JSON list of C-alpha atoms in Angstrom, two decimals:
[
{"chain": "A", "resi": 35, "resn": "UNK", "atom": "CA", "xyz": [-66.62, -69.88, -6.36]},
{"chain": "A", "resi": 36, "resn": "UNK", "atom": "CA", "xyz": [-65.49, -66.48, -7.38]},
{"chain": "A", "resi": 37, "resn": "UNK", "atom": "CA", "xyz": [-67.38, -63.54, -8.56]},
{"chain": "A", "resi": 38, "resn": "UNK", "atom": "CA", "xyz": [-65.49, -63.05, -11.50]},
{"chain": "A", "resi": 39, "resn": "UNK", "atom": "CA", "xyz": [-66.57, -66.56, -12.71]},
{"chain": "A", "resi": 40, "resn": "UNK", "atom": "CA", "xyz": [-70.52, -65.60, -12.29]},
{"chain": "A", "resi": 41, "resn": "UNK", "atom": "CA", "xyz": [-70.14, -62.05, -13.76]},
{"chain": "A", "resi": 42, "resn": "UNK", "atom": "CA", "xyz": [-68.47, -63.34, -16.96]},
{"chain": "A", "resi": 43, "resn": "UNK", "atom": "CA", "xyz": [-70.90, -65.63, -17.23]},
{"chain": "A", "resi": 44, "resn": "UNK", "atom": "CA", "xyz": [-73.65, -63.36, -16.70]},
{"chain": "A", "resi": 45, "resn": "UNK", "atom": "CA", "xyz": [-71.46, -61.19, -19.35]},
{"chain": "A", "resi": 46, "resn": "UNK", "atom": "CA", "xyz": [-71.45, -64.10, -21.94]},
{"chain": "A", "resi": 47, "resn": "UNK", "atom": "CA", "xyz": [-75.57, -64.89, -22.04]},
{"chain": "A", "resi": 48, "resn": "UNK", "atom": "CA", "xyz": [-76.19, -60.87, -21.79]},
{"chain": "A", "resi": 49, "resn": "UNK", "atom": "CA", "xyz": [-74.12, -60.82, -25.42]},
{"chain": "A", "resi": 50, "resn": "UNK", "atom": "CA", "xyz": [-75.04, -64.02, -26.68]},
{"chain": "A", "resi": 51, "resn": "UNK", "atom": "CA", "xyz": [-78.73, -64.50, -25.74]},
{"chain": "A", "resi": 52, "resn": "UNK", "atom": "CA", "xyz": [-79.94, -60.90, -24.40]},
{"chain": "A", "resi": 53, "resn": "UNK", "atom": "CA", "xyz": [-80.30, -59.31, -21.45]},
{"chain": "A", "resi": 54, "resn": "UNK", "atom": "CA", "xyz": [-84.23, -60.53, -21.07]},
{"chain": "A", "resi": 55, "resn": "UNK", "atom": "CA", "xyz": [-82.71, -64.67, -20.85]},
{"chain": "A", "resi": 56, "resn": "UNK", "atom": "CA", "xyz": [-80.12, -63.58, -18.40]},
{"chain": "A", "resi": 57, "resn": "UNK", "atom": "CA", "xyz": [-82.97, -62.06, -16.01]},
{"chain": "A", "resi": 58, "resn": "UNK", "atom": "CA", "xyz": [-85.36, -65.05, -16.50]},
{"chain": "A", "resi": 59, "resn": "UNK", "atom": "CA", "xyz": [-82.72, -67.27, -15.54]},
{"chain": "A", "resi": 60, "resn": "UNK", "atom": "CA", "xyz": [-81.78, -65.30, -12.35]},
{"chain": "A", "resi": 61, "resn": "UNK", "atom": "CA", "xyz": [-85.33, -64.76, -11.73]},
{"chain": "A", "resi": 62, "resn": "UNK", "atom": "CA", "xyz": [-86.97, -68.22, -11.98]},
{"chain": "A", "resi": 63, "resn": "UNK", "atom": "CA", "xyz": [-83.37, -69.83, -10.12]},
{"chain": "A", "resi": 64, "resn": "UNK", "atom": "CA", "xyz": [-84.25, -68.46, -6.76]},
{"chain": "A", "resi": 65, "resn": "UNK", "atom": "CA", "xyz": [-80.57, -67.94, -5.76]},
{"chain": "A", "resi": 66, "resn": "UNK", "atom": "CA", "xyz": [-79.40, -67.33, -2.41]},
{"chain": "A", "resi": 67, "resn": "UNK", "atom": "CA", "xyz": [-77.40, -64.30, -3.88]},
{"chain": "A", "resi": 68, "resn": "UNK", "atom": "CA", "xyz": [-80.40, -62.98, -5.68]},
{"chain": "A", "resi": 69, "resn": "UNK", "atom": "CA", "xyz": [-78.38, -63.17, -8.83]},
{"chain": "A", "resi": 70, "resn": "UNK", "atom": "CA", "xyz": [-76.26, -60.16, -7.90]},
{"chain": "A", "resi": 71, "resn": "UNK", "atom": "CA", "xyz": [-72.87, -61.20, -7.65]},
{"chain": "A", "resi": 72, "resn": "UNK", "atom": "CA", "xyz": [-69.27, -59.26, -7.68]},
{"chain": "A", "resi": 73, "resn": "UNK", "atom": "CA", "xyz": [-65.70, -60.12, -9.12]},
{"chain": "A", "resi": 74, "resn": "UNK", "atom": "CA", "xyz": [-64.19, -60.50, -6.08]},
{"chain": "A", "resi": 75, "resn": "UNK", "atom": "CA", "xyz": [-67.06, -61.59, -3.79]},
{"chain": "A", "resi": 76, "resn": "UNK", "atom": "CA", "xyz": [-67.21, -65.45, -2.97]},
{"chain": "A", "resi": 77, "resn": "UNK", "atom": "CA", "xyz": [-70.32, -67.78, -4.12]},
{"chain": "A", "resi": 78, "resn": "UNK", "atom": "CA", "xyz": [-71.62, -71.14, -3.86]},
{"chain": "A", "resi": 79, "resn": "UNK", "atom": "CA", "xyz": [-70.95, -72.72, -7.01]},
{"chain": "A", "resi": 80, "resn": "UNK", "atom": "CA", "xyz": [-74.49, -74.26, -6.95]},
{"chain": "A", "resi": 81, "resn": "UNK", "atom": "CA", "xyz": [-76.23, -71.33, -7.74]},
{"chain": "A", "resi": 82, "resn": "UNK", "atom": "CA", "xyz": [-73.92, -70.88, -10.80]},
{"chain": "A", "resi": 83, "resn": "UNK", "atom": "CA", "xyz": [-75.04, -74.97, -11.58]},
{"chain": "A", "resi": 84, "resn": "UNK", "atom": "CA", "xyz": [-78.56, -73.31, -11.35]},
{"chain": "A", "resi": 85, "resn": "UNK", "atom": "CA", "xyz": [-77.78, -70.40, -14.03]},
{"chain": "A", "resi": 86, "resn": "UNK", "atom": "CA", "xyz": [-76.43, -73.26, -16.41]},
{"chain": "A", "resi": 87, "resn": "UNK", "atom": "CA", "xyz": [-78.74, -75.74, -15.86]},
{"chain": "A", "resi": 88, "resn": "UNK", "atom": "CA", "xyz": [-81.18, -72.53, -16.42]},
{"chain": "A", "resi": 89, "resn": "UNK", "atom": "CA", "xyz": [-79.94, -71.44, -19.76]},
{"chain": "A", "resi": 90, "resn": "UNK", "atom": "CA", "xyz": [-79.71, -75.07, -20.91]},
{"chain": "A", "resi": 91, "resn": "UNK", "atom": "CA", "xyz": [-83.58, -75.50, -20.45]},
{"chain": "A", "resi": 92, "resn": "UNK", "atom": "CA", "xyz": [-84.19, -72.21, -22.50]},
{"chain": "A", "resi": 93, "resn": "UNK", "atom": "CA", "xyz": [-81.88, -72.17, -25.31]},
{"chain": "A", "resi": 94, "resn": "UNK", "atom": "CA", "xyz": [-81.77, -76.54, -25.34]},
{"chain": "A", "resi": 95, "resn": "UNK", "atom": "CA", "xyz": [-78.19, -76.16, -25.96]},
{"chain": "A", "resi": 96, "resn": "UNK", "atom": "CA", "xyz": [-76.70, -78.93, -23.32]},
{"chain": "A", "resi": 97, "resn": "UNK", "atom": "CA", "xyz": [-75.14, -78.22, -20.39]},
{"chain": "A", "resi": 98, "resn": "UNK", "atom": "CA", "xyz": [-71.64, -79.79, -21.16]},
{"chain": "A", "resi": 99, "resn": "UNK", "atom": "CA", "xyz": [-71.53, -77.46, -24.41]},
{"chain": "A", "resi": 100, "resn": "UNK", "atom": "CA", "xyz": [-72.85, -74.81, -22.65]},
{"chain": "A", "resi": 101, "resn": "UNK", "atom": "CA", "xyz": [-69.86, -74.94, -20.00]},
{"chain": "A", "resi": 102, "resn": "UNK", "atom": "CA", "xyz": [-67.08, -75.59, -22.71]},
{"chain": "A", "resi": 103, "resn": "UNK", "atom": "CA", "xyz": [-68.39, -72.14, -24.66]},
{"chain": "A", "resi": 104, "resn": "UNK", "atom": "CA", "xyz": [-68.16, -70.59, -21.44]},
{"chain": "A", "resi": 105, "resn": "UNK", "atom": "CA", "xyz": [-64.58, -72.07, -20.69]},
{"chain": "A", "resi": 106, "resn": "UNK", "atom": "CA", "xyz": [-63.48, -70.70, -23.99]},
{"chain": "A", "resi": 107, "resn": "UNK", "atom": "CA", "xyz": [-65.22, -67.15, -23.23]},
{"chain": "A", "resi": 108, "resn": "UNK", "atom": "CA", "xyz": [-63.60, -67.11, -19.71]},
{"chain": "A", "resi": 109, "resn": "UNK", "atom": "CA", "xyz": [-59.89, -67.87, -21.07]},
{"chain": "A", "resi": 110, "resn": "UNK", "atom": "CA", "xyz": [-60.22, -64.19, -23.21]},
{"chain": "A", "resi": 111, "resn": "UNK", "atom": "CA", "xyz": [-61.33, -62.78, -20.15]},
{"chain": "A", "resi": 112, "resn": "UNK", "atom": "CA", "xyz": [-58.57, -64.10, -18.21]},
{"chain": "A", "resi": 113, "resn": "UNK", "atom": "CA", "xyz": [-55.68, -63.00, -21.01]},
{"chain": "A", "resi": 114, "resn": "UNK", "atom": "CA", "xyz": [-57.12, -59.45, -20.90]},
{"chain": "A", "resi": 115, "resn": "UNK", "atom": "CA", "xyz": [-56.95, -59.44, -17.16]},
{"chain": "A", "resi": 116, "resn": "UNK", "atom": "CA", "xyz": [-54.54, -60.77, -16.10]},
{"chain": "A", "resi": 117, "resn": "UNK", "atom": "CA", "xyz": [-52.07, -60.70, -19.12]},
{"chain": "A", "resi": 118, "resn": "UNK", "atom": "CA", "xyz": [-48.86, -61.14, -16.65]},
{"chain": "A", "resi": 119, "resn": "UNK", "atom": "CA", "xyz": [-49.77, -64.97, -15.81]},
{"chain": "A", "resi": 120, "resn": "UNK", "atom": "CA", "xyz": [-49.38, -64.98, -19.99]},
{"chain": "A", "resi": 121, "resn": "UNK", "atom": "CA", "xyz": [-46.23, -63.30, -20.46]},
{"chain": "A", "resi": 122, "resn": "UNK", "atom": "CA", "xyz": [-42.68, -65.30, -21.00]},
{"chain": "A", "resi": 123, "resn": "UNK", "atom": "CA", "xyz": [-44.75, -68.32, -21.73]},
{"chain": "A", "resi": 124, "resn": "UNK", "atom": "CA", "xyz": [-43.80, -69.52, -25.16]},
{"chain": "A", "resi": 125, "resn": "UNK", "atom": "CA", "xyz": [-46.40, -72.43, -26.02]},
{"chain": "A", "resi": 126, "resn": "UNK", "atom": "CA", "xyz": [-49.70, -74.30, -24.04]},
{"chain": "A", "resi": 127, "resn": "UNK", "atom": "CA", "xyz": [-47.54, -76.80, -22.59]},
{"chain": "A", "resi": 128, "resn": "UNK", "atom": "CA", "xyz": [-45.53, -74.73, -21.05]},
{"chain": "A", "resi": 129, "resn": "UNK", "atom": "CA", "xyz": [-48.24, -72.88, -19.84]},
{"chain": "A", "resi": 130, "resn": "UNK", "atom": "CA", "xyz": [-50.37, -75.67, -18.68]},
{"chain": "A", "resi": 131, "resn": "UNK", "atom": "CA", "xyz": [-47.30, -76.63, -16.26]},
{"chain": "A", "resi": 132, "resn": "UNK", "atom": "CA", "xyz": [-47.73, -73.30, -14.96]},
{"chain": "A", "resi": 133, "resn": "UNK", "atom": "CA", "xyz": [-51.72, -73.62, -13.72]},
{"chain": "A", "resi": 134, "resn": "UNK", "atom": "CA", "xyz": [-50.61, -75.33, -10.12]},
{"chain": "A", "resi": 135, "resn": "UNK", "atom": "CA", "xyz": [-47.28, -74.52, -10.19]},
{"chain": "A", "resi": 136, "resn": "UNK", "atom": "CA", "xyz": [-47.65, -70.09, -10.57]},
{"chain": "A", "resi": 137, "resn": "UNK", "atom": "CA", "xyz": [-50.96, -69.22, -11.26]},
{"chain": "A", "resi": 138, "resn": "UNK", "atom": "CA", "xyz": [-53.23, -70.71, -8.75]},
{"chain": "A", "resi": 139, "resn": "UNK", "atom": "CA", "xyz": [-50.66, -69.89, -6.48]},
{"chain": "A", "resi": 140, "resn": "UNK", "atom": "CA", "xyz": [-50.83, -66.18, -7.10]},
{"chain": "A", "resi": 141, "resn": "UNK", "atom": "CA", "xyz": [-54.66, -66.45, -7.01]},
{"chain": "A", "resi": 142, "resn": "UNK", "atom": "CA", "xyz": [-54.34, -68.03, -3.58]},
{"chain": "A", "resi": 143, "resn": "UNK", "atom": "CA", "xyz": [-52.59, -64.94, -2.70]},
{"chain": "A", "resi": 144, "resn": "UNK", "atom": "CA", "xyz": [-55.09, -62.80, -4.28]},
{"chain": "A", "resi": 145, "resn": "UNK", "atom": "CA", "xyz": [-57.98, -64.60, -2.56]},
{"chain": "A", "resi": 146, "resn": "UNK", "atom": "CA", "xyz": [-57.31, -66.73, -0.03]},
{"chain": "A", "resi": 147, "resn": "UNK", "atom": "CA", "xyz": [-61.00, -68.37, 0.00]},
{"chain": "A", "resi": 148, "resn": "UNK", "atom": "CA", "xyz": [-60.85, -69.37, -3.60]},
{"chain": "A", "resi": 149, "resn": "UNK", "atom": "CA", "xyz": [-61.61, -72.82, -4.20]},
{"chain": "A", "resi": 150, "resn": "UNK", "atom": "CA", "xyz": [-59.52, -73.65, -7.16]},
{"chain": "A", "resi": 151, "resn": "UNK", "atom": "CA", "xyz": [-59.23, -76.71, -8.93]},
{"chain": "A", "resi": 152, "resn": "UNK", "atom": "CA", "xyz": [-56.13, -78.90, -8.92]},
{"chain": "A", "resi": 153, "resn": "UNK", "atom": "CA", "xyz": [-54.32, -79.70, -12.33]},
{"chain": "A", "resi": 154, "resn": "UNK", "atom": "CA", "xyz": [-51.41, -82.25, -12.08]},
{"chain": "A", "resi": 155, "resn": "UNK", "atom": "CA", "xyz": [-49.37, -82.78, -15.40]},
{"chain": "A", "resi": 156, "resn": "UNK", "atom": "CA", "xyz": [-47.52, -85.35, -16.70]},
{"chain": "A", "resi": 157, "resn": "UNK", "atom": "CA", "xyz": [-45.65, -84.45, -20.45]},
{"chain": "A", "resi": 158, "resn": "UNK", "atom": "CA", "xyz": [-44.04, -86.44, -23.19]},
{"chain": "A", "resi": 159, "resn": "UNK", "atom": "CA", "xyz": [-42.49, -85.12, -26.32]},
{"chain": "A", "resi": 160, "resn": "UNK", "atom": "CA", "xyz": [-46.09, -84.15, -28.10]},
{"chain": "A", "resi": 161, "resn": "UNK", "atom": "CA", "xyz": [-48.48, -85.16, -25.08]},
{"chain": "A", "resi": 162, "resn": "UNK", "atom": "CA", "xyz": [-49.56, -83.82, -21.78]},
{"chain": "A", "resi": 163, "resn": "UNK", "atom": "CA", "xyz": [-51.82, -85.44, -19.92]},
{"chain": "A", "resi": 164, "resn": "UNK", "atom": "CA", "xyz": [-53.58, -82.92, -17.47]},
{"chain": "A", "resi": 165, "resn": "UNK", "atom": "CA", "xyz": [-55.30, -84.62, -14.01]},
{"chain": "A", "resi": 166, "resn": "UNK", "atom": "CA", "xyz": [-58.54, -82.47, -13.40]},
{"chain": "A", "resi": 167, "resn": "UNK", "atom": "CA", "xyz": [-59.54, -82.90, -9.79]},
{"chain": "A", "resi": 168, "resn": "UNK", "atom": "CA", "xyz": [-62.50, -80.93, -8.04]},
{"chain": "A", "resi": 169, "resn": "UNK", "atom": "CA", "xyz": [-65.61, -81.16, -6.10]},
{"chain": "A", "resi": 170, "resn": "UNK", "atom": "CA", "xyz": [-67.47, -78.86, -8.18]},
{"chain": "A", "resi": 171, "resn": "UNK", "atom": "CA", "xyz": [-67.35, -81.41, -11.14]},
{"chain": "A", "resi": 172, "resn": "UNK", "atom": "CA", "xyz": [-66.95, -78.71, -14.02]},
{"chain": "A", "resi": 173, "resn": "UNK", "atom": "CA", "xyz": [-64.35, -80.71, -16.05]},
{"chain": "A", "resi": 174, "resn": "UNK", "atom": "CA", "xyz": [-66.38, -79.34, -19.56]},
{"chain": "A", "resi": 175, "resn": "UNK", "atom": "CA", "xyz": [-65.97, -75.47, -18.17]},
{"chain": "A", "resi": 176, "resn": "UNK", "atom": "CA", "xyz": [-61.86, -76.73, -18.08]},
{"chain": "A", "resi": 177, "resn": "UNK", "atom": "CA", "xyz": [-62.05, -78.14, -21.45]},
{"chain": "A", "resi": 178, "resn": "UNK", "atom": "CA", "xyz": [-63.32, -75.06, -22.95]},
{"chain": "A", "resi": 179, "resn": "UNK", "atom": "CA", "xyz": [-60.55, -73.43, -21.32]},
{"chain": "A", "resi": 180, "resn": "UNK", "atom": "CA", "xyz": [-57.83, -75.96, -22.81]},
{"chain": "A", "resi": 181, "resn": "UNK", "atom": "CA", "xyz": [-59.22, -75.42, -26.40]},
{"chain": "A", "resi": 182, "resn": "UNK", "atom": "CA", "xyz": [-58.69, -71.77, -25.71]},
{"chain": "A", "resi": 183, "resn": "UNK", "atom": "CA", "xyz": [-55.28, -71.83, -24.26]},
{"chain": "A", "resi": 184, "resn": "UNK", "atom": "CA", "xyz": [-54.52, -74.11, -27.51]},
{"chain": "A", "resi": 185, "resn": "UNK", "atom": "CA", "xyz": [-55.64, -71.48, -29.99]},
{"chain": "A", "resi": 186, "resn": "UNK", "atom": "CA", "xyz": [-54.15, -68.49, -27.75]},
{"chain": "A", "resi": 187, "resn": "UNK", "atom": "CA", "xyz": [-50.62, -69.97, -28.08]},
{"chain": "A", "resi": 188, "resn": "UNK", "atom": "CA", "xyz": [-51.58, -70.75, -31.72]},
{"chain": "A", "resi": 189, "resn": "UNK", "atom": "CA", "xyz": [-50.70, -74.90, -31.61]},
{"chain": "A", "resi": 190, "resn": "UNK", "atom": "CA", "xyz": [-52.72, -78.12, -33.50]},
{"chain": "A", "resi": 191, "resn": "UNK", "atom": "CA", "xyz": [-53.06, -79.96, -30.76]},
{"chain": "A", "resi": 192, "resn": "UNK", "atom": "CA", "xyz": [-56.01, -82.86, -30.25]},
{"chain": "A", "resi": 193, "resn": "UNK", "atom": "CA", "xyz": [-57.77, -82.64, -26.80]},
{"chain": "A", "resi": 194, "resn": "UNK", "atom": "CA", "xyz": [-59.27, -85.89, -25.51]},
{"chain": "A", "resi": 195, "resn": "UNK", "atom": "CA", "xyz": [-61.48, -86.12, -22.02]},
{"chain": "A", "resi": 196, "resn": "UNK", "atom": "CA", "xyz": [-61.40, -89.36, -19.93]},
{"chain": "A", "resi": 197, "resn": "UNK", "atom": "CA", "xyz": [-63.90, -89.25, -16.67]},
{"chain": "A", "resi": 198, "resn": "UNK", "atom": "CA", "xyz": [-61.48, -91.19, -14.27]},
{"chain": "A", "resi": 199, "resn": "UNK", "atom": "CA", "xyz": [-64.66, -91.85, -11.63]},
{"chain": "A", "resi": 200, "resn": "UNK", "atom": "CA", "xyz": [-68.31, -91.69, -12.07]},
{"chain": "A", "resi": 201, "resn": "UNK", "atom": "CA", "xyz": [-68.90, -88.46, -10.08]},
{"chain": "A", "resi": 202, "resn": "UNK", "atom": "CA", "xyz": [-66.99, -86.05, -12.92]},
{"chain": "A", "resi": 203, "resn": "UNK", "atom": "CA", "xyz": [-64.52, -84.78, -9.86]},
{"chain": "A", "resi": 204, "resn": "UNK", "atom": "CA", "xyz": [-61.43, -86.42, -11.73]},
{"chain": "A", "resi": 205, "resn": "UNK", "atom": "CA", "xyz": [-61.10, -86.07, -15.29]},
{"chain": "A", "resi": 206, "resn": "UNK", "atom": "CA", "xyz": [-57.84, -87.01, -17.32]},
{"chain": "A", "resi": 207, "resn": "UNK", "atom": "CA", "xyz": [-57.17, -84.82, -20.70]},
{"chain": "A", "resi": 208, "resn": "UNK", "atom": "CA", "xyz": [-54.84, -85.73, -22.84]},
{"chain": "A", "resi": 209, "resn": "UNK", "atom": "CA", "xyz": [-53.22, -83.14, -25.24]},
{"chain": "A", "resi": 210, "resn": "UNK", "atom": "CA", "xyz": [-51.42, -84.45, -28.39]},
{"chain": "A", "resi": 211, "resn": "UNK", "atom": "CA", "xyz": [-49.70, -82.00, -30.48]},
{"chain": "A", "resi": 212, "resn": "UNK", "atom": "CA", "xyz": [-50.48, -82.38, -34.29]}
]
């Protein structure tokens, strides 16, 4: 997993919670990394599982919820930084078509060792249905992230989550425009 994806969430606990949770979490996880991460170093994504699983215990907000806040954090991060993937795009469907088709292309480029999650679409007039597929079984971190694109691009849309296996590594969301 990317840096970028540990230091934002580092970032979002430091603001939310304090600094003091953020270092209890690092220090009581016992990461391989020793919580020190950078944007554009590469890290097992069970140490950020840990930090999650770590902040859920302390604050006894779940997990799930705890990803989807962070989903919605990351997706301001990610129009601040890299504002070009956002440009030309006129509303979320659009855009959502553009996840494996442009952007996670260009990140491949970027960083050839990302691990990305795959997103195959399938749209209808008012409906997309997105196909979540990855290992790392953080469909709710993706969810947060669709409920951001949907209030970036400004649209009433309804967002609804169907686990397609018991594992959590393919997840079905269905977007209905309002």
């Amino acid at each position: 997993m990317k840096g970028i994806v540990f230091t934002e969430f580092i970032e979002m606990v430091e603001s939310k919670f304090g600094f003091d949770m953020m270092d209890d979490i690092i220090e009581s996880a016992n990461l391989p990394s020793g919580g020190i991460y950078t944007a554009v170093g590469t890290y097992d994504h069970n140490e950020m599982v840990q930090l999650v699983v770590g902040l859920s215990k302390r604050t006894e907000i779940p997990v799930d919820l705890l990803l989807k806040t962070y989903g919605k954090h990351l997706f301001g991060v990610f129009t601040t930084s890299y504002s070009h993937f956002f440009k030309n795009i006129d509303n979320v469907f659009d855009f959502f078509e553009q996840i494996d088709r442009y952007i996670h292309v260009e990140v491949q480029k970027l960083y050839p060792d990302a691990e990305l999650p795959k997103f195959d679409t399938l749209r209808t007039d008012n409906t997309l249905e997105m196909l979540y597929q990855s290992d790392r079984k953080m469909a709710d971190l993706a969810d947060g992230l669709i409920e951001a694109a949907i209030e970036y691009f400004q649209e009433a849309a309804t967002v609804e989550k169907k686990n397609m296996n018991e594992d959590g590594s393919l997840v079905k969301f269905i977007i209905s425009k309002i």
